[in-house]
mmCIF file of C-alpha atoms in Angstrom:
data_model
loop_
_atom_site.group_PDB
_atom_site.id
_atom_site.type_symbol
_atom_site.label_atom_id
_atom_site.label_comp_id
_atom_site.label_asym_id
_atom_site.label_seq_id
_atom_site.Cartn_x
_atom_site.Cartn_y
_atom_site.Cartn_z
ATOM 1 C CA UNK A 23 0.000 0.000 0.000
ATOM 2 C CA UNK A 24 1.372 3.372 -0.670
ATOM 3 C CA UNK A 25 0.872 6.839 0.600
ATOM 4 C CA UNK A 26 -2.291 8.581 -0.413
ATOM 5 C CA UNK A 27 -4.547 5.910 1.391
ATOM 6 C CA UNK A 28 -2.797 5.926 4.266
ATOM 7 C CA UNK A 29 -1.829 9.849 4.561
ATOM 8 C CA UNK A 30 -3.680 12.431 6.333
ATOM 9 C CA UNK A 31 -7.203 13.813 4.952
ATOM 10 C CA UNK A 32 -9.063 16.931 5.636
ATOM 11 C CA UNK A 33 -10.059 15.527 9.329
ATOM 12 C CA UNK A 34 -8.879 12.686 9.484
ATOM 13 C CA UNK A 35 -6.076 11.369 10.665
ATOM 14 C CA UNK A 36 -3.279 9.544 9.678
ATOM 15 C CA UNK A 37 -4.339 5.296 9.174
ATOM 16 C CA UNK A 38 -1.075 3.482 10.111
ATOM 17 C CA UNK A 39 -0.606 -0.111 8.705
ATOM 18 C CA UNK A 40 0.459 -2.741 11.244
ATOM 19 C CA UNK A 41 3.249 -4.815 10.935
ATOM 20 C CA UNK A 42 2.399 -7.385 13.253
ATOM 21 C CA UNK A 43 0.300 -10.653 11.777
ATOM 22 C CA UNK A 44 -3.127 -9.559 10.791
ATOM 23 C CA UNK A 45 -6.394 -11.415 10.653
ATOM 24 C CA UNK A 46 -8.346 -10.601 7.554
ATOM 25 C CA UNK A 47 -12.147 -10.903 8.700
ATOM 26 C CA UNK A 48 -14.908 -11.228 5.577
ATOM 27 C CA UNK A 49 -18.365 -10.095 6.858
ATOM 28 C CA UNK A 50 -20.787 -11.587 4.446
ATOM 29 C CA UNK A 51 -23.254 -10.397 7.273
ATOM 30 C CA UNK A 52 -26.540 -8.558 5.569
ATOM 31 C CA UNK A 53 -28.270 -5.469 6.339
ATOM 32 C CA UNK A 54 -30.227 -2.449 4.507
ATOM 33 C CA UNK A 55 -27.907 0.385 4.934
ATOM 34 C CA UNK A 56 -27.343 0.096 1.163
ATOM 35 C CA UNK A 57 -30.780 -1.094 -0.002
ATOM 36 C CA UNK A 58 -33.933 -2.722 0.950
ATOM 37 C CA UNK A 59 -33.784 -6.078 1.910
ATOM 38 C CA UNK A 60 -37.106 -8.665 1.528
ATOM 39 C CA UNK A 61 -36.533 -10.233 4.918
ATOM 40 C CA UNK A 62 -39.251 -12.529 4.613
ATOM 41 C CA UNK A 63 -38.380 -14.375 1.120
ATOM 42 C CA UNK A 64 -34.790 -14.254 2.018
ATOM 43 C CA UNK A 65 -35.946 -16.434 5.410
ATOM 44 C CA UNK A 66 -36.949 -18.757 3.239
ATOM 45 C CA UNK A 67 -33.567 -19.355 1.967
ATOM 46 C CA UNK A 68 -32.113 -19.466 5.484
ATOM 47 C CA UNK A 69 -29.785 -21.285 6.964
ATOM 48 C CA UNK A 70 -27.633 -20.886 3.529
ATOM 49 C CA UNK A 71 -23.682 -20.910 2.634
ATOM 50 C CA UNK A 72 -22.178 -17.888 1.490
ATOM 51 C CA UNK A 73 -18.727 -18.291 -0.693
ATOM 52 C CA UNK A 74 -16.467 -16.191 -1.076
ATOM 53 C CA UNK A 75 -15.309 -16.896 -4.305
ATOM 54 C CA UNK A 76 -12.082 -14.605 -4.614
ATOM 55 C CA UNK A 77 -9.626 -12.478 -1.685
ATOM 56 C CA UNK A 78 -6.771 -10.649 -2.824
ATOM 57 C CA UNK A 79 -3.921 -9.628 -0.739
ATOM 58 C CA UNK A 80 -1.754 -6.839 -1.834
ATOM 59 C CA UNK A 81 2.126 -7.615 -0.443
ATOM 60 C CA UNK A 82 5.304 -5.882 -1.425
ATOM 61 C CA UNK A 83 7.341 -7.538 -4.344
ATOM 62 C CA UNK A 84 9.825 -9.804 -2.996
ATOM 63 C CA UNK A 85 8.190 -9.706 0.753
ATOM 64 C CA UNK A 86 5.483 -11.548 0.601
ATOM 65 C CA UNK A 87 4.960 -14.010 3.533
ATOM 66 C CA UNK A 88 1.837 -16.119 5.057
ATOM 67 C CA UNK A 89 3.152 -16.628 8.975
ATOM 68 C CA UNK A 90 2.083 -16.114 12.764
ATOM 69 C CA UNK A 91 6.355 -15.399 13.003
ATOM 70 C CA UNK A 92 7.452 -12.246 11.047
ATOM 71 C CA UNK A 93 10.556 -10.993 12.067
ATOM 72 C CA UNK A 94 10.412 -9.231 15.720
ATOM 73 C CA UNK A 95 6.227 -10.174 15.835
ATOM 74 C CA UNK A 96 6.969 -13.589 16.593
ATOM 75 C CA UNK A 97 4.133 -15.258 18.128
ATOM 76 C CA UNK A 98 3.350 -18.703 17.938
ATOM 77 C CA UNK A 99 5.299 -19.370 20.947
ATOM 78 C CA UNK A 100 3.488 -16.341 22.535
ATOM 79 C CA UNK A 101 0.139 -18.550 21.667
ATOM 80 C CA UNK A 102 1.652 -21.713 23.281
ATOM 81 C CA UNK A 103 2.708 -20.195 25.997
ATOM 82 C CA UNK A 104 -1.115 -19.265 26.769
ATOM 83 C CA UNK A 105 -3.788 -21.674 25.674
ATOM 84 C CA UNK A 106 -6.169 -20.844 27.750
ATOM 85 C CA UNK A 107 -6.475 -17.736 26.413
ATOM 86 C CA UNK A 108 -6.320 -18.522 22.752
ATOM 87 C CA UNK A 109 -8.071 -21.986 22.624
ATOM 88 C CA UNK A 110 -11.431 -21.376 25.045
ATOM 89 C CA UNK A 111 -13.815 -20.174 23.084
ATOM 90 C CA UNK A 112 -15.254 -18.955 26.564
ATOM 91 C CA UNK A 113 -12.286 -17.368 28.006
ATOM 92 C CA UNK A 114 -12.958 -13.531 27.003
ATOM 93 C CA UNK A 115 -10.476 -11.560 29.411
ATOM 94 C CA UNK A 116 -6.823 -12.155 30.658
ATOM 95 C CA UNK A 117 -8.088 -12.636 33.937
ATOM 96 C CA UNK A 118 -10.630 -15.253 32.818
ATOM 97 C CA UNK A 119 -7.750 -17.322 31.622
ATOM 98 C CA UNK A 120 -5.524 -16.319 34.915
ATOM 99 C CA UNK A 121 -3.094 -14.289 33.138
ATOM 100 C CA UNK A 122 -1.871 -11.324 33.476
ATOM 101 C CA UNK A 123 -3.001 -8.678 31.179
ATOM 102 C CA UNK A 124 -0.411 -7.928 28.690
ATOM 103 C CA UNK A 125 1.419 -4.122 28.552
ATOM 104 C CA UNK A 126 0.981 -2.244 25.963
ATOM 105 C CA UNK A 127 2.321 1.427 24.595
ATOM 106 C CA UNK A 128 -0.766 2.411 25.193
ATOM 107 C CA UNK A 129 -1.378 1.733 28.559
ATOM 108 C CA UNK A 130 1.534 1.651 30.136
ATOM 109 C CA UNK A 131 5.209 1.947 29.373
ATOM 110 C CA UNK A 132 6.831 -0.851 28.110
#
C-alpha cells in the first residue's frame, strides 16, 4: 500500500498499517444500509452458505509471507505459551484465563 490511502485527509487522521500478523475478517453479514432487503423471502432461503469466491492480498514484491512469526512479531510461541487464552472459546479476558493482562504502549510503558 502506498501513501495517499494511508496519509492524512481533511479531518482525518493519519491510518497506520500494522506490521504485526493480521487477521483478515470477511463479513458476508446482511443489512439495509445500502438497499432494501425482503426479509421474509430471504428467510426462506435461510440457513444458507455464502462463498467467497475470490480475496486478494496486496504484499510488497519480494516480501510476501503467510506466517504467525514475522521478524520481531513472533508469536506462535506467545500462543503456546497461553492456551487458555487462545483456545477457550469462553475465556474472554486475561483474567478469565488467569493471566496477566499484557502491557501495551498504550497503557503503560513498556
Amino acid at each position: 500500500m502506498e501513501g495517499p490511502p494511508v496519509r492524512p485527509n481533511g479531518n482525518i487522521g493519519q491510518r497506520v498499517i500494522p506490521k504485526e500478523p493480521t487477521t483478515v475478517i470477511l463479513n458476508v453479514g446482511m443489512g439495509t444500509s445500502f438497499a432494501y432487503v425482503e426479509w421474509l423471502e430471504i428467510a426462506k432461503l435461510l440457513p444458507a452458505k455464502m462463498r467467497v469466491d475470490w480475496l486478494r492480498i496486496y504484499q510488497p514484491l519480494g516480501k510476501e509471507s503467510i506466517t504467525c512469526d514475522p521478524p520481531g512479531y513472533e508469536t506462535t510461541q506467545y500462543i503456546k505459551d497461553h492456551p487458555i487464552a487462545f483456545m477457550n472459546p469462553n475465556v474472554t479476558t486475561w483474567e478469565a484465563a488467569n493471566y496477566a493482562r499484557p502491557k501495551n504502549s498504550s497503557e503503560n510503558t513498556c
